[in-house]
XYZ file of C-alpha atoms in Angstrom:
457
model
C 314.236 -17.475 108.307
C 315.436 -19.849 105.605
C 313.346 -19.815 102.437
C 312.067 -23.188 101.289
C 313.060 -24.370 97.793
C 310.260 -25.460 95.475
C 310.183 -29.106 94.700
C 311.193 -29.355 91.002
C 309.182 -32.561 90.634
C 305.975 -30.968 91.835
C 303.292 -30.696 88.998
C 300.981 -27.814 88.119
C 298.179 -27.025 90.447
C 294.622 -27.668 89.243
C 294.044 -23.941 88.744
C 297.258 -23.541 86.740
C 296.454 -26.587 84.633
C 292.982 -25.239 83.767
C 294.469 -21.883 82.762
C 297.050 -23.520 80.463
C 294.416 -25.795 78.932
C 292.069 -22.842 78.301
C 294.769 -20.838 76.556
C 295.671 -23.881 74.432
C 292.075 -24.454 73.356
C 291.609 -20.784 72.461
C 294.854 -20.780 70.466
C 293.841 -23.942 68.610
C 290.414 -22.449 67.803
C 291.932 -19.336 66.235
C 294.487 -21.418 64.349
C 291.719 -23.544 62.816
C 289.791 -20.421 61.816
C 292.888 -18.967 60.225
C 293.620 -22.191 58.345
C 290.067 -22.386 57.030
C 290.054 -18.826 55.717
C 293.552 -19.164 54.324
C 292.601 -22.351 52.511
C 289.444 -20.740 51.116
C 291.427 -17.751 49.922
C 293.953 -20.078 48.318
C 291.237 -22.020 46.471
C 289.547 -18.822 45.344
C 292.860 -17.435 44.167
C 293.587 -20.628 42.237
C 290.165 -20.566 40.592
C 290.536 -16.901 39.722
C 293.926 -17.574 38.157
C 292.388 -20.367 36.131
C 289.491 -18.203 35.033
C 291.888 -15.450 34.044
C 293.712 -17.963 31.854
C 297.006 -17.665 33.747
C 297.020 -21.199 35.085
C 295.606 -24.500 33.822
C 292.241 -25.041 35.501
C 292.617 -28.795 35.839
C 296.322 -29.177 36.602
C 295.460 -31.539 39.463
C 292.322 -33.642 39.663
C 293.061 -35.732 42.765
C 290.249 -34.076 44.725
C 287.684 -34.795 42.005
C 288.085 -38.579 42.423
C 287.541 -39.026 38.715
C 284.174 -37.354 39.067
C 283.941 -35.960 35.531
C 283.881 -37.839 32.227
C 286.660 -37.271 29.724
C 285.714 -34.440 27.360
C 287.284 -35.097 23.947
C 287.440 -33.027 20.767
C 287.666 -34.337 17.205
C 290.670 -33.022 15.273
C 290.652 -32.573 11.505
C 294.119 -33.126 10.000
C 293.676 -31.817 6.439
C 295.638 -28.589 6.876
C 298.801 -29.738 5.141
C 299.843 -30.883 1.705
C 299.206 -34.576 1.094
C 299.659 -36.796 -1.956
C 295.998 -37.909 -1.977
C 294.673 -34.345 -1.897
C 297.214 -33.348 -4.550
C 295.795 -36.076 -6.779
C 292.133 -35.313 -6.055
C 292.141 -31.511 -5.965
C 295.426 -30.344 -7.429
C 298.944 -29.636 -6.192
C 299.168 -27.998 -2.771
C 295.468 -28.182 -1.919
C 294.456 -28.050 1.751
C 291.065 -27.453 3.347
C 292.138 -23.865 4.019
C 291.561 -23.256 0.296
C 287.832 -23.816 0.801
C 287.691 -21.320 3.645
C 289.829 -18.691 1.923
C 287.612 -18.581 -1.155
C 284.341 -18.535 0.806
C 282.343 -15.305 1.251
C 282.592 -13.367 4.503
C 278.929 -14.060 5.296
C 276.528 -16.918 4.619
C 273.228 -16.439 2.794
C 271.430 -15.484 6.032
C 273.915 -12.710 6.700
C 275.873 -14.331 9.539
C 279.666 -14.138 9.573
C 281.606 -17.250 8.534
C 284.267 -17.853 11.229
C 287.952 -17.615 10.367
C 290.953 -18.411 12.575
C 291.995 -15.548 14.838
C 295.019 -16.591 16.910
C 296.443 -19.660 15.187
C 296.030 -18.350 11.650
C 295.926 -20.495 8.499
C 298.484 -22.945 9.808
C 300.388 -25.861 8.323
C 299.449 -28.697 10.669
C 302.724 -30.505 10.091
C 304.495 -27.629 11.883
C 304.952 -27.878 15.627
C 303.705 -24.380 16.503
C 299.953 -24.878 15.891
C 300.061 -28.226 17.642
C 301.784 -26.619 20.621
C 299.065 -23.990 20.692
C 296.359 -26.673 20.617
C 298.081 -28.326 23.563
C 298.139 -25.060 25.488
C 294.449 -24.420 24.823
C 293.477 -27.973 25.799
C 295.295 -27.775 29.116
C 294.131 -24.259 29.872
C 290.439 -24.895 29.203
C 289.989 -28.517 30.226
C 289.847 -30.524 26.993
C 290.845 -34.006 28.169
C 292.026 -35.318 24.827
C 291.983 -35.145 21.044
C 290.451 -37.700 18.670
C 292.247 -37.550 15.317
C 290.537 -38.543 12.089
C 292.404 -41.564 10.748
C 292.290 -42.330 7.011
C 293.364 -45.829 6.034
C 292.265 -47.244 2.694
C 292.449 -50.853 1.563
C 291.767 -49.688 -1.997
C 294.692 -50.519 -4.265
C 294.786 -47.134 -5.990
C 295.819 -45.301 -2.824
C 296.333 -47.903 -0.065
C 297.409 -47.415 3.500
C 297.558 -44.268 5.621
C 296.702 -40.866 4.203
C 296.763 -37.367 5.698
C 298.915 -38.782 8.480
C 302.011 -36.572 8.584
C 300.905 -34.415 11.545
C 300.468 -37.587 13.604
C 303.908 -38.843 12.671
C 305.376 -35.475 13.584
C 303.604 -35.649 16.949
C 305.432 -38.895 17.673
C 308.713 -37.171 16.879
C 308.359 -33.757 18.522
C 305.874 -34.671 21.269
C 303.197 -32.065 20.525
C 300.417 -31.782 21.335
C 301.307 -33.478 24.608
C 297.759 -34.440 25.553
C 295.821 -37.734 25.605
C 294.598 -38.825 22.174
C 292.842 -41.563 20.222
C 292.197 -42.358 16.560
C 288.898 -42.148 14.703
C 288.867 -44.343 11.601
C 286.890 -42.673 8.810
C 286.491 -45.943 6.942
C 284.238 -44.643 4.199
C 284.637 -43.979 0.522
C 285.032 -40.356 -0.469
C 282.400 -38.866 -2.748
C 282.462 -35.498 -4.477
C 280.049 -33.485 -2.359
C 282.272 -30.395 -2.213
C 281.718 -27.499 -4.542
C 285.332 -27.471 -5.753
C 286.661 -28.854 -9.046
C 288.811 -31.977 -9.034
C 292.496 -31.832 -9.924
C 293.721 -31.878 -13.545
C 295.121 -35.426 -13.274
C 292.131 -36.994 -11.561
C 289.734 -39.222 -13.538
C 286.505 -40.551 -12.065
C 286.439 -44.349 -12.233
C 282.936 -44.400 -10.787
C 280.396 -41.565 -10.921
C 281.087 -39.049 -8.169
C 283.500 -41.363 -6.284
C 286.821 -39.760 -5.384
C 288.363 -42.544 -3.315
C 287.038 -46.080 -2.898
C 287.120 -48.110 0.276
C 286.824 -51.849 0.550
C 287.566 -54.278 3.371
C 289.393 -57.612 3.134
C 287.451 -60.616 4.401
C 290.532 -62.103 6.021
C 294.187 -61.400 6.695
C 295.614 -63.990 4.325
C 297.535 -61.342 2.394
C 298.662 -59.562 5.563
C 296.943 -56.274 4.767
C 295.123 -56.092 8.110
C 298.368 -56.905 9.897
C 300.002 -54.060 7.982
C 297.247 -51.768 9.224
C 297.782 -52.891 12.810
C 301.541 -52.468 12.558
C 300.895 -48.826 11.646
C 298.334 -48.344 14.418
C 300.368 -49.880 17.205
C 302.964 -47.105 17.247
C 300.141 -44.923 18.542
C 298.483 -47.547 20.751
C 301.745 -47.929 22.701
C 302.187 -44.180 23.150
C 301.921 -43.112 26.793
C 299.225 -40.563 25.903
C 296.976 -42.950 24.000
C 293.468 -43.089 25.496
C 292.484 -46.477 26.894
C 289.573 -48.092 28.706
C 290.560 -50.860 31.119
C 293.905 -50.982 29.346
C 292.345 -51.342 25.894
C 293.304 -48.714 23.251
C 290.212 -46.835 22.070
C 289.540 -47.027 18.334
C 286.526 -45.041 17.159
C 284.721 -45.818 13.912
C 283.070 -42.963 12.043
C 280.243 -45.093 10.643
C 278.895 -48.630 10.838
C 280.331 -50.507 7.861
C 279.503 -54.244 7.908
C 282.412 -54.945 5.591
C 284.786 -53.654 8.265
C 283.686 -56.178 10.898
C 286.231 -58.894 9.931
C 288.925 -56.194 9.902
C 287.983 -55.010 13.389
C 287.950 -58.565 14.725
C 291.422 -59.200 13.328
C 292.721 -55.904 14.717
C 291.459 -56.936 18.163
C 293.236 -60.291 17.834
C 296.467 -58.577 16.873
C 296.133 -56.194 19.822
C 295.954 -59.165 22.200
C 299.052 -60.691 20.613
C 300.675 -57.275 21.057
C 300.091 -57.365 24.817
C 296.833 -55.430 25.182
C 293.619 -56.882 26.672
C 292.011 -56.058 23.300
C 290.642 -52.921 21.657
C 287.815 -50.716 22.877
C 285.805 -50.028 19.711
C 283.032 -47.464 19.329
C 280.927 -46.672 16.277
C 279.237 -43.447 15.239
C 275.508 -43.564 14.526
C 273.167 -40.945 13.101
C 270.904 -40.713 16.107
C 270.109 -38.598 19.172
C 271.439 -39.667 22.545
C 269.050 -42.109 24.176
C 268.603 -40.116 27.406
C 269.651 -36.570 26.544
C 267.351 -35.670 23.636
C 263.699 -36.603 23.216
C 262.780 -36.292 19.538
C 259.317 -37.835 19.621
C 258.319 -40.231 16.862
C 261.515 -41.053 14.867
C 259.514 -41.833 11.721
C 258.555 -38.174 11.299
C 262.061 -37.292 10.100
C 263.317 -37.564 6.555
C 266.454 -39.270 7.835
C 265.261 -41.931 10.270
C 267.655 -42.220 13.243
C 269.764 -45.354 13.460
C 269.229 -47.704 16.382
C 271.953 -48.652 18.833
C 270.371 -52.069 19.415
C 270.791 -52.930 15.734
C 274.469 -51.936 15.800
C 275.109 -54.116 18.861
C 273.378 -57.069 17.197
C 275.517 -56.688 14.096
C 278.851 -56.428 15.907
C 280.304 -56.509 19.394
C 280.959 -52.775 19.706
C 281.787 -51.505 23.174
C 279.738 -48.334 22.737
C 277.978 -46.280 20.115
C 278.507 -42.551 19.633
C 275.451 -40.398 19.033
C 277.526 -38.714 16.399
C 277.659 -34.915 16.551
C 276.409 -34.047 13.099
C 273.616 -31.615 12.215
C 270.202 -33.234 11.849
C 266.533 -32.318 11.748
C 266.011 -33.391 15.345
C 268.858 -31.356 16.869
C 268.586 -28.071 14.976
C 268.203 -25.109 17.366
C 268.071 -27.566 20.291
C 270.313 -28.464 23.203
C 270.803 -31.666 25.136
C 268.758 -31.843 28.361
C 269.399 -33.595 31.671
C 266.500 -36.085 32.007
C 263.920 -35.475 34.734
C 264.590 -38.864 36.325
C 268.164 -37.754 37.040
C 267.287 -34.487 38.773
C 267.112 -34.342 42.554
C 269.014 -37.588 42.951
C 266.020 -39.606 41.785
C 268.163 -42.430 40.385
C 269.853 -43.397 43.660
C 268.453 -46.917 43.411
C 269.754 -47.218 39.861
C 266.368 -47.883 38.282
C 267.615 -46.257 35.082
C 270.628 -48.008 33.590
C 273.426 -46.283 31.746
C 273.193 -47.014 28.005
C 276.319 -47.776 26.019
C 276.005 -44.415 24.300
C 278.520 -41.558 24.085
C 277.005 -38.097 23.770
C 278.217 -36.079 20.791
C 278.031 -32.287 20.799
C 278.362 -29.900 17.866
C 280.077 -26.608 18.572
C 278.518 -24.870 15.548
C 277.928 -25.728 11.892
C 277.937 -23.823 8.600
C 279.429 -25.621 5.595
C 279.171 -22.706 3.160
C 282.938 -22.922 2.416
C 282.458 -26.441 1.002
C 279.078 -26.148 -0.674
C 277.104 -24.177 -3.152
C 276.221 -20.875 -1.483
C 272.449 -21.369 -1.693
C 272.536 -25.040 -0.656
C 274.836 -24.895 2.377
C 273.640 -26.310 5.687
C 273.344 -23.366 8.092
C 272.526 -25.488 11.140
C 273.875 -23.030 13.708
C 273.154 -19.720 12.011
C 272.292 -17.369 14.835
C 274.028 -14.695 16.844
C 277.320 -15.827 18.417
C 275.833 -15.454 21.898
C 272.929 -17.797 21.111
C 275.185 -20.376 19.422
C 277.617 -20.469 22.356
C 274.789 -20.664 24.900
C 273.325 -23.633 23.048
C 276.720 -25.347 23.083
C 277.217 -24.533 26.775
C 273.842 -26.039 27.704
C 274.463 -29.238 25.736
C 277.934 -29.697 27.189
C 276.693 -29.050 30.715
C 273.849 -31.531 30.284
C 276.111 -34.269 28.897
C 278.852 -33.729 31.483
C 276.373 -33.564 34.372
C 274.625 -36.693 33.078
C 277.850 -38.709 32.960
C 278.935 -37.400 36.382
C 275.698 -37.458 38.355
C 272.913 -39.546 36.841
C 274.278 -42.921 37.941
C 275.491 -42.334 41.526
C 275.852 -46.011 42.389
C 278.650 -46.275 39.838
C 280.818 -43.620 41.477
C 282.844 -46.080 43.542
C 283.733 -48.044 40.413
C 285.126 -45.068 38.502
C 288.800 -45.022 37.671
C 291.259 -43.161 35.521
C 290.592 -45.212 32.391
C 286.839 -45.731 32.679
C 284.487 -45.485 29.705
C 282.703 -42.162 30.308
C 283.281 -39.757 27.427
C 281.732 -36.690 25.827
C 282.747 -36.044 22.204
C 282.815 -32.532 20.703
C 282.818 -31.851 16.976
C 285.302 -30.242 16.453
C 288.571 -28.638 17.431
C 289.310 -27.345 13.957
C 286.958 -28.341 11.135
C 286.912 -24.764 9.891
C 285.282 -25.326 6.492
C 282.161 -26.596 8.262
C 282.185 -23.874 10.916
C 283.045 -26.338 13.702
C 286.041 -24.936 15.565
C 286.800 -24.635 19.259
C 289.975 -22.818 18.274
C 289.754 -19.019 18.650
C 287.961 -17.329 15.750
C 287.106 -13.810 14.630
C 283.420 -14.537 15.341
C 283.442 -16.504 18.605
C 286.823 -15.624 20.082
C 287.561 -18.167 22.830
C 283.924 -18.482 23.893
C 283.606 -22.208 23.113
C 286.759 -22.946 25.093
C 285.559 -20.806 27.965
C 282.286 -22.746 27.961
C 284.197 -26.017 28.451
C 286.171 -24.531 31.327
C 283.088 -23.041 32.968
C 280.988 -26.209 32.660
C 283.640 -28.405 34.237
C 284.379 -25.868 36.941
C 280.676 -25.503 37.782
C 280.062 -29.233 38.120
C 283.252 -29.813 40.099
C 282.330 -26.985 42.473
C 278.660 -27.733 42.982
C 278.571 -31.454 42.206
C 275.124 -32.958 41.607
C 272.856 -30.052 42.463
C 270.060 -30.217 39.885
């Protein structure tokens, strides 16, 4: 009997096809399960690495869709020799001198923080700036805001205490986003130290005058802009809608013509303008309820008045110690919790939340008169900071859900921390012998929590 050859063109039988399909479905099911668990393990491993400090927590933010605001820290540049400080306080003076001569404890018996890892550095050197960069990237600080000192006074005109910034342009460190914060105020002698041997007071208690030109006829405002623009054009300079951010420490009406001219020069220079904020002595409109403002010795300033006086883009509820914020933290408003603002009944104010890390200015003041705003155990101080930062970050991320589709890389949501390194006032995110890295860890943990759990309150 001759065996029949199978027809090579003949397809699978129905039974065979069902068997193959079943095996394929089962294989796909187990593959999906494996991929899910593997991905979860990978995410957990990445988060654990970040929490252990072995990998930057926010190396990639694509999945966050710009969910968080930019958390910025003020940077104090006075840790290097400068001609103005030499004149005012004596040759070689830096703000480290105030800290070195201060007692180990304040009058309430709490330790006065001193630098632990970075030491008493010279800020013109690259090493401390590299370390600041490392800490910022490791713990999620989105940028630095450097105090900028420019005087129009003829006795000491132009930029002062600027050498670290110039060195940053040259050596590239810290390689993080940054902006400038113009401290356009006169300097008065509120410190406890003695002035330098060559200094003579021209006005009672005034160390350095500040005045503002009414116009640019003599080119002084243009000179100021020419100095600023080297930073504005830097790839790391912080912008909003393409506009370089310039923060003002205080509202000074005399500066308004200067600001207007600087904005005009920025447009000529190819920018859409400048994004200008101003610091006010006030609580944040939504994040701290202080009751009747008139009950305080220092009556809070009003944002509405500032906006009437000048076309600022935003105000900053400046992070300075005050009667209304002592021993208190910022709070997420009730109307934001549970997604209650989905219809956008509450509008976002043009107000940047400022947060103080801690504050004790014993190194700069008479021992018995120092402001001990944060004097408490380190655990309590850090917890207070953590709560305020979480409230402000959650507020900017979650309280205005209808805005989420409009958010972009250079939007205008910021939180401002005081400070990275103002050691003589006890405000330092940098590692210290009292707090260690606890403030930095709080920043990391807050951002990680909100990114993980989103708007859960």
